[in-house]
């Protein structure tokens, strides 16, 4: 079997448990909350419209935004809880709506008969209306189940394990095998869950007195087996595990996947157990280390400077790093263990051929000709403080500014559609597309030193600190670029990039001794 | 015994009256037909007796007690109720449907089973064959037999019926009418039956109240209504079945002539 596929399939049991637990718990919560809400809506005309409107509005908020908002409302807590809250909110609409429709479409004559023989309104609800509305309510639960399985993949963004780990890692590291495995697994779970609920419904509808048919027995057996399996797997996934010594976090792009893997591998080599929380949003990672949900990850000085501290000036590489170190210590009790040695900053890049043709080596050289050039950037660059800072420091602007998905941006500069792009300094594709970085003599671009950020608690562990300190200064720009290139350009796996990095680090380490 | 005194019912705060100043007495064991076209107030009158509608003014006494002094649910559990929509619970078996009121009255399990057997046999549905069937497996006539059995299950003295045979085909309707009349006599039930079918009322009821625009125009025995109608409308109404019978008779005669 293909080693990449084998690597992905080894992750399946853990991701499956995580995804199943998220889905079943969220769906259970959704049913427990939504069916009573649906009943309330049909009992009170005043409550009905506002209730249905609020639930519809929740549904229109983009799911990624709901996840981010729930994390913020929980004070930065990541993992299972925020994911469950968001998924429960999302499961509500189809269940509430179908409960209302189901109860309202019970034939009037049956309700009148129930009234006429002397049932109270609560008896009518429990003995007549709810049982008769059940097929419609269950149809709503089936819709919610399929939605929840799909949306649970997004839980990865807030640090809850799911099939989304496959999809996000795969998308960021251009590993289509991982994306495919994740999508198929998620689709299969959705279909199985749908069948399972349909099976329960069938059992209810075909309940007869006397001897049950053979088919009834078989379906009943299948439903019971599936229930026991689903509940015990979820319980196993949620059962408090012996906690790993440390939890390493990471954001959602190639360099981050490699670096978190490297930190984990180094810590495990000295005997610690380590858990990973990968693919987190940039601000989620910082919040998570602040409240101790994770112990360490690789952060960039410029990111903290601009996004956490809200600064827009650029006092220079050393000053930024010093002030960031002081700030995270004072504001959030976090420790800067040290810089890795590379910086991943935005920088202007051109093909070597085009640069030679125009005689350009620095941004200064662009100043007289920028008006005739086409510039390219990723989707956010021209809206970021970095661009404003370059524009003001050099008083330049391009004739045209185009934005691209990162992969397309590199091919655009390579085939001459744009003259210059805002690239990432450690990107492996610089080498692959034969690009050079222009120097920044006026220091307009913020420095993005990669440094190891750790919670105070973790930093108090001497062995932990010394293990990570041994990595400080060991990964140069070139080394990091090569590691990224293994994944982004050569189609290698994260594991291969990590072992490349470890080889370089330990070789140097031996040399230094 | 049922006694209505000066009953009025308005659905629009007194601007118009669905039932206006209606009084009548139905004695124990009597079968009263309540006849009129749609909108005459006959169904509203019926529904006020088991408090599915509340009268705007007036008093209703059932078995010596003012119905407004009773909890509506327990009142209804002691009054049988049969209506055109039948309204069997589609998710319950025939036996469970018949057991509905005894269950509400918290009878013991043995009592309920015994009574289900009795009432199903009474309406001509053998218990062994029908008890476990679902309503959608029955014909319309069988469904209404179950409806009647459900109404009689808790031994009510009073039974209210709202167009009970209206949805049945003519043969079943005829059969059920006769059987119900027999059951009513056998159990000495006090019955009020709403119908717009004068023939049905004439054949089944001991007395008939003719309603129009919320008023009772005349309340009398079938014979008195036929012989001595006191309104044009009543006269038209009772003569319709007579005219139809005459036409049928002439048809039969000409058929006989043709044959011989």
CSV table of C-alpha atoms in Angstrom, one decimal, chain A residues 349-361 413-414 419 430-438 481:
chain,number,residue,atom,x,y,z
A,349,UNK,CA,9.8,38.3,-4.8
A,350,UNK,CA,10.5,38.2,-8.5
A,351,UNK,CA,11.7,35.6,-10.9
A,352,UNK,CA,15.5,35.8,-11.2
A,353,UNK,CA,15.2,36.4,-14.9
A,354,UNK,CA,12.8,39.4,-14.6
A,355,UNK,CA,14.8,40.9,-11.7
A,356,UNK,CA,18.0,40.7,-13.8
A,357,UNK,CA,16.2,42.2,-16.8
A,358,UNK,CA,15.0,45.2,-14.7
A,359,UNK,CA,18.2,45.4,-12.6
A,360,UNK,CA,16.3,45.0,-9.3
A,361,UNK,CA,17.7,43.6,-6.1
A,413,UNK,CA,4.6,35.4,-11.2
A,414,UNK,CA,6.4,32.4,-12.7
A,419,UNK,CA,5.9,41.1,-12.2
A,430,UNK,CA,10.6,30.4,-3.8
A,431,UNK,CA,13.2,27.9,-4.7
A,432,UNK,CA,10.9,25.8,-6.8
A,433,UNK,CA,9.9,28.7,-9.0
A,434,UNK,CA,13.4,30.2,-9.0
A,435,UNK,CA,12.4,33.4,-7.3
A,436,UNK,CA,14.6,35.9,-5.4
A,437,UNK,CA,13.5,38.0,-2.4
A,438,UNK,CA,14.1,41.8,-2.7
A,481,UNK,CA,12.5,26.8,3.3
